[in-house]
mmCIF file of C-alpha atoms in Angstrom:
data_model
loop_
_atom_site.group_PDB
_atom_site.id
_atom_site.type_symbol
_atom_site.label_atom_id
_atom_site.label_comp_id
_atom_site.label_asym_id
_atom_site.label_seq_id
_atom_site.Cartn_x
_atom_site.Cartn_y
_atom_site.Cartn_z
ATOM 1 C CA GLN A 368 -0.050 0.269 0.577
ATOM 2 C CA LYS A 369 1.250 3.254 -1.106
ATOM 3 C CA GLU A 370 1.356 5.438 1.897
ATOM 4 C CA VAL A 371 0.372 8.959 -0.182
ATOM 5 C CA GLU A 372 -3.061 8.018 -2.826
ATOM 6 C CA GLN A 373 -4.541 9.947 -5.220
ATOM 7 C CA ASP A 374 -6.604 9.264 -7.876
ATOM 8 C CA PRO A 375 -4.770 11.158 -11.053
ATOM 9 C CA GLY A 376 -7.871 11.412 -12.810
ATOM 10 C CA PRO A 377 -8.156 12.887 -15.632
ATOM 11 C CA LEU A 378 -10.997 14.814 -13.801
ATOM 12 C CA SER A 379 -13.027 17.421 -16.342
ATOM 13 C CA VAL A 380 -15.634 19.440 -14.907
ATOM 14 C CA PRO A 381 -18.111 22.749 -16.747
ATOM 15 C CA GLU A 382 -16.790 26.457 -15.631
ATOM 16 C CA GLY A 383 -17.929 27.447 -11.915
ATOM 17 C CA ALA A 384 -19.011 24.002 -11.222
ATOM 18 C CA ILE A 385 -17.459 22.994 -7.566
ATOM 19 C CA VAL A 386 -14.098 20.655 -7.418
ATOM 20 C CA SER A 387 -13.309 18.466 -4.873
ATOM 21 C CA LEU A 388 -10.120 16.029 -4.730
ATOM 22 C CA ASN A 389 -8.926 13.891 -2.365
ATOM 23 C CA CYS A 390 -6.017 11.929 -0.968
ATOM 24 C CA THR A 391 -5.544 9.425 1.691
ATOM 25 C CA TYR A 392 -2.313 8.229 3.835
ATOM 26 C CA SER A 393 -1.558 4.969 5.140
ATOM 27 C CA ASN A 394 1.308 7.149 8.374
ATOM 28 C CA SER A 395 -0.232 8.199 11.306
ATOM 29 C CA ALA A 396 3.762 10.578 11.852
ATOM 30 C CA PHE A 397 2.455 13.224 9.000
ATOM 31 C CA GLN A 398 2.275 15.945 10.733
ATOM 32 C CA TYR A 399 1.033 18.418 7.437
ATOM 33 C CA PHE A 400 -0.296 18.798 4.528
ATOM 34 C CA MET A 401 -0.430 21.077 1.330
ATOM 35 C CA TRP A 402 -2.067 20.825 -1.257
ATOM 36 C CA TYR A 403 0.718 22.034 -4.440
ATOM 37 C CA ARG A 404 -1.174 22.711 -8.123
ATOM 38 C CA GLN A 405 1.220 22.354 -11.127
ATOM 39 C CA TYR A 406 0.451 23.395 -13.994
ATOM 40 C CA SER A 407 2.035 22.409 -17.352
ATOM 41 C CA ARG A 408 6.126 22.054 -17.456
ATOM 42 C CA LYS A 409 6.069 24.665 -14.819
ATOM 43 C CA GLY A 410 7.593 23.526 -10.947
ATOM 44 C CA PRO A 411 4.416 22.770 -7.808
ATOM 45 C CA GLU A 412 2.872 26.165 -6.569
ATOM 46 C CA LEU A 413 2.417 25.736 -2.956
ATOM 47 C CA LEU A 414 -2.204 26.092 -2.740
ATOM 48 C CA MET A 415 -2.850 25.958 1.437
ATOM 49 C CA TYR A 416 -1.223 23.715 4.010
ATOM 50 C CA THR A 417 -2.230 22.876 7.408
ATOM 51 C CA TYR A 418 -1.521 20.511 10.645
ATOM 52 C CA SER A 419 -5.187 20.091 12.359
ATOM 53 C CA SER A 420 -8.324 18.623 11.268
ATOM 54 C CA GLY A 421 -10.982 20.912 10.234
ATOM 55 C CA ASN A 422 -11.208 22.996 7.370
ATOM 56 C CA LYS A 423 -9.199 26.502 6.462
ATOM 57 C CA GLU A 424 -10.198 28.823 3.399
ATOM 58 C CA ASP A 425 -8.692 30.686 1.601
ATOM 59 C CA GLY A 426 -9.925 32.710 -1.667
ATOM 60 C CA ARG A 427 -12.109 29.403 -3.558
ATOM 61 C CA PHE A 428 -10.200 27.388 -1.714
ATOM 62 C CA THR A 429 -11.157 25.126 0.983
ATOM 63 C CA ALA A 430 -9.048 22.252 2.406
ATOM 64 C CA GLN A 431 -10.293 19.666 4.882
ATOM 65 C CA VAL A 432 -8.296 17.382 6.744
ATOM 66 C CA ASP A 433 -9.589 14.085 9.283
ATOM 67 C CA LYS A 434 -6.375 12.996 10.977
ATOM 68 C CA SER A 435 -9.489 10.290 12.017
ATOM 69 C CA SER A 436 -9.620 8.841 8.371
ATOM 70 C CA LYS A 437 -6.997 9.398 7.385
ATOM 71 C CA TYR A 438 -8.470 11.781 4.568
ATOM 72 C CA ILE A 439 -7.994 14.484 3.192
ATOM 73 C CA SER A 440 -9.756 16.776 0.397
ATOM 74 C CA LEU A 441 -9.029 20.527 -1.207
ATOM 75 C CA PHE A 442 -12.302 22.436 -2.582
ATOM 76 C CA ILE A 443 -12.355 24.600 -5.514
ATOM 77 C CA ARG A 444 -15.338 26.996 -5.561
ATOM 78 C CA ASP A 445 -16.561 28.613 -9.094
ATOM 79 C CA SER A 446 -13.694 26.662 -10.553
ATOM 80 C CA GLN A 447 -12.200 28.823 -13.465
ATOM 81 C CA PRO A 448 -10.509 27.569 -16.901
ATOM 82 C CA SER A 449 -7.705 29.206 -15.635
ATOM 83 C CA ASP A 450 -7.750 26.433 -12.838
ATOM 84 C CA SER A 451 -6.575 23.528 -14.836
ATOM 85 C CA ALA A 452 -3.547 22.065 -13.769
ATOM 86 C CA THR A 453 -2.199 18.655 -11.946
ATOM 87 C CA TYR A 454 -3.245 19.272 -7.678
ATOM 88 C CA LEU A 455 -0.960 17.588 -5.916
ATOM 89 C CA CYS A 456 -1.310 16.516 -2.677
ATOM 90 C CA ALA A 457 1.548 16.549 -0.066
ATOM 91 C CA MET A 458 2.236 15.088 3.080
ATOM 92 C CA SER A 459 5.227 16.178 5.633
ATOM 93 C CA ALA A 460 6.486 14.281 8.595
ATOM 94 C CA LEU A 461 10.233 14.333 10.417
ATOM 95 C CA ASP A 462 12.865 12.583 8.645
ATOM 96 C CA SER A 463 15.779 11.758 11.439
ATOM 97 C CA GLY A 464 17.875 13.648 9.499
ATOM 98 C CA GLY A 465 16.105 17.029 10.911
ATOM 99 C CA TYR A 466 13.827 17.845 7.506
ATOM 100 C CA GLN A 467 10.707 17.441 6.815
ATOM 101 C CA LYS A 468 10.233 14.857 4.243
ATOM 102 C CA VAL A 469 7.600 15.529 1.764
ATOM 103 C CA THR A 470 5.593 12.485 0.489
ATOM 104 C CA PHE A 471 3.139 13.668 -2.486
ATOM 105 C CA GLY A 472 0.757 12.209 -3.695
ATOM 106 C CA ILE A 473 0.935 11.358 -7.669
ATOM 107 C CA GLY A 474 -0.847 14.283 -8.461
ATOM 108 C CA THR A 475 -4.609 14.693 -10.067
ATOM 109 C CA LYS A 476 -5.310 16.849 -13.804
ATOM 110 C CA LEU A 477 -7.905 18.915 -13.301
ATOM 111 C CA GLN A 478 -9.242 20.160 -16.568
ATOM 112 C CA VAL A 479 -11.858 22.910 -16.119
ATOM 113 C CA ILE A 480 -13.758 23.867 -19.121
ATOM 114 C CA PRO A 481 -15.444 26.678 -20.264
ATOM 115 C CA ASP B 53 8.617 37.255 -0.626
ATOM 116 C CA THR B 54 8.478 32.799 -1.145
ATOM 117 C CA GLU B 55 10.081 32.768 -4.520
ATOM 118 C CA VAL B 56 12.682 30.190 -4.943
ATOM 119 C CA THR B 57 15.066 30.983 -8.256
ATOM 120 C CA GLN B 58 16.207 28.418 -10.898
ATOM 121 C CA THR B 59 19.240 28.661 -13.423
ATOM 122 C CA PRO B 60 19.485 28.094 -16.494
ATOM 123 C CA LYS B 61 15.344 27.305 -17.226
ATOM 124 C CA HIS B 62 16.608 24.802 -20.310
ATOM 125 C CA LEU B 63 19.173 23.108 -20.819
ATOM 126 C CA VAL B 64 20.264 20.153 -22.978
ATOM 127 C CA MET B 65 23.943 18.230 -22.923
ATOM 128 C CA GLY B 66 25.493 15.087 -23.846
ATOM 129 C CA MET B 67 26.179 12.400 -21.820
ATOM 130 C CA THR B 68 30.046 13.635 -21.079
ATOM 131 C CA ASN B 69 29.468 17.114 -20.473
ATOM 132 C CA LYS B 70 29.639 18.606 -16.570
ATOM 133 C CA LYS B 71 27.342 21.361 -16.587
ATOM 134 C CA SER B 72 25.697 22.192 -12.602
ATOM 135 C CA LEU B 73 22.386 23.222 -11.775
ATOM 136 C CA LYS B 74 21.838 26.704 -9.465
ATOM 137 C CA CYS B 75 19.543 27.446 -7.141
ATOM 138 C CA GLU B 76 18.832 30.747 -4.851
ATOM 139 C CA GLN B 77 16.635 31.515 -1.681
ATOM 140 C CA HIS B 78 16.101 34.915 0.170
ATOM 141 C CA MET B 79 14.489 33.467 2.669
ATOM 142 C CA GLY B 80 15.957 32.747 5.356
ATOM 143 C CA HIS B 81 15.685 28.733 4.721
ATOM 144 C CA ARG B 82 17.630 26.615 6.916
ATOM 145 C CA ALA B 83 16.733 23.264 4.427
ATOM 146 C CA MET B 84 17.535 23.172 0.516
ATOM 147 C CA TYR B 85 15.917 20.335 -1.357
ATOM 148 C CA TRP B 86 16.371 18.606 -5.019
ATOM 149 C CA TYR B 87 13.955 16.926 -6.538
ATOM 150 C CA LYS B 88 13.673 14.806 -9.648
ATOM 151 C CA GLN B 89 10.031 14.227 -11.824
ATOM 152 C CA LYS B 90 9.785 13.471 -14.580
ATOM 153 C CA ALA B 91 6.851 13.148 -16.355
ATOM 154 C CA LYS B 92 3.154 12.439 -15.287
ATOM 155 C CA LYS B 93 4.898 11.428 -11.548
ATOM 156 C CA PRO B 94 4.996 13.846 -8.665
ATOM 157 C CA PRO B 95 8.746 14.556 -7.327
ATOM 158 C CA GLU B 96 10.907 12.205 -5.686
ATOM 159 C CA LEU B 97 13.454 13.480 -3.749
ATOM 160 C CA MET B 98 17.525 13.212 -4.891
ATOM 161 C CA PHE B 99 18.710 15.714 -1.849
ATOM 162 C CA VAL B 100 17.853 17.817 1.710
ATOM 163 C CA TYR B 101 20.686 20.287 2.849
ATOM 164 C CA SER B 102 18.992 20.941 6.305
ATOM 165 C CA TYR B 103 20.923 23.020 8.513
ATOM 166 C CA GLU B 104 24.583 23.457 6.229
ATOM 167 C CA LYS B 105 23.742 19.455 7.057
ATOM 168 C CA LEU B 106 23.974 16.773 3.732
ATOM 169 C CA SER B 107 21.072 14.162 3.531
ATOM 170 C CA ILE B 108 21.446 11.404 0.783
ATOM 171 C CA ASN B 109 18.995 9.765 -1.067
ATOM 172 C CA GLU B 110 21.831 6.634 -1.293
ATOM 173 C CA SER B 111 19.592 5.867 -4.893
ATOM 174 C CA VAL B 112 20.913 8.853 -6.204
ATOM 175 C CA PRO B 113 23.866 8.089 -8.692
ATOM 176 C CA SER B 114 26.926 9.466 -8.120
ATOM 177 C CA ARG B 115 26.355 11.412 -11.386
ATOM 178 C CA PHE B 116 24.244 13.841 -9.084
ATOM 179 C CA SER B 117 26.396 15.712 -6.557
ATOM 180 C CA PRO B 118 25.235 18.601 -4.738
ATOM 181 C CA GLU B 119 26.946 21.184 -2.826
ATOM 182 C CA CYS B 120 25.873 24.051 -0.280
ATOM 183 C CA PRO B 121 27.838 26.946 -0.487
ATOM 184 C CA ASN B 122 26.372 28.214 1.927
ATOM 185 C CA SER B 123 22.865 28.388 3.458
ATOM 186 C CA SER B 124 20.656 30.658 0.372
ATOM 187 C CA LEU B 125 22.547 28.936 -2.324
ATOM 188 C CA LEU B 126 22.241 25.362 -3.357
ATOM 189 C CA ASN B 127 24.013 23.494 -6.385
ATOM 190 C CA LEU B 128 23.600 20.050 -8.216
ATOM 191 C CA HIS B 129 26.310 19.550 -10.297
ATOM 192 C CA LEU B 130 25.863 17.031 -13.114
ATOM 193 C CA HIS B 131 28.324 14.288 -15.202
ATOM 194 C CA ALA B 132 28.183 11.592 -17.097
ATOM 195 C CA LEU B 133 24.578 12.089 -17.435
ATOM 196 C CA GLN B 134 21.993 9.364 -18.846
ATOM 197 C CA PRO B 135 19.571 9.726 -21.502
ATOM 198 C CA GLU B 136 17.446 8.630 -18.774
ATOM 199 C CA ASP B 137 18.248 10.962 -16.486
ATOM 200 C CA SER B 138 16.037 13.759 -18.581
ATOM 201 C CA ALA B 139 13.557 15.671 -16.133
ATOM 202 C CA LEU B 140 12.526 18.692 -14.190
ATOM 203 C CA TYR B 141 15.105 19.312 -11.941
ATOM 204 C CA LEU B 142 13.558 21.423 -8.514
ATOM 205 C CA CYS B 143 14.071 23.265 -6.179
ATOM 206 C CA ALA B 144 13.006 23.727 -3.118
ATOM 207 C CA SER B 145 13.532 24.774 0.365
ATOM 208 C CA SER B 146 11.827 25.411 3.893
ATOM 209 C CA GLN B 147 12.020 26.859 7.291
ATOM 210 C CA GLY B 148 14.248 24.060 8.570
ATOM 211 C CA ARG B 149 13.156 21.201 10.938
ATOM 212 C CA ASP B 150 9.586 22.836 12.310
ATOM 213 C CA GLY B 151 8.998 24.539 8.065
ATOM 214 C CA GLU B 152 5.761 22.555 7.515
ATOM 215 C CA THR B 153 5.885 23.728 3.926
ATOM 216 C CA GLN B 154 8.436 23.553 0.988
ATOM 217 C CA TYR B 155 8.543 26.224 -1.638
ATOM 218 C CA PHE B 156 9.611 25.835 -4.912
ATOM 219 C CA GLY B 157 11.245 26.695 -7.421
ATOM 220 C CA PRO B 158 9.719 27.034 -11.397
ATOM 221 C CA GLY B 159 12.685 23.912 -12.643
ATOM 222 C CA THR B 160 15.578 23.601 -14.857
ATOM 223 C CA ARG B 161 14.009 21.319 -17.864
ATOM 224 C CA LEU B 162 17.075 18.606 -18.540
ATOM 225 C CA LEU B 163 17.781 16.927 -21.881
ATOM 226 C CA VAL B 164 20.989 14.750 -21.724
ATOM 227 C CA LEU B 165 21.426 13.320 -25.671
#
């Protein structure tokens, strides 16, 4: 079993739709939970991060973490064509080397159709 | 400012060449990372410098050699690469032990002929 599971998609939605992206994980040591957006041939861009269960909102984006179920979600409201990208969930735990080791999901490719 | 810069943006090299990738951050972060990303795959960690201490991923071939001249700079020296090393090379930084998030640079797209 992979430490982080994410559906690769692709996911196609019409403009204005609510998008739900999800990941599950198995490692209870994960402390921080992140969502990155990656446009084609570009570096990942940090969208949101959190370390506690519950919801965190930033504009059209809401990140949700349920540690008891080992499940995280990203919701995008009023989706726009510019949201078309690959969304990577990521989780980190302190490594013995003294840094936060990040484990990524495989990424979900999202296409928002005008 | 959460910017990580990388140079060059693109690099084409032969298998006998020696080249270097450069990364810079001015956020005062104490940990810097090199990742390799192949198409349709997530980033794979290659090296970490945390508080000037190198952590090595033992699966990384010796033809890749990292260098951290100071806490703001990170280099990746490349020598005798193989075509399968063609990928997007990403640099990232974080605050360090309690740095919960990593900020990525735009990457260097490397093609090995």
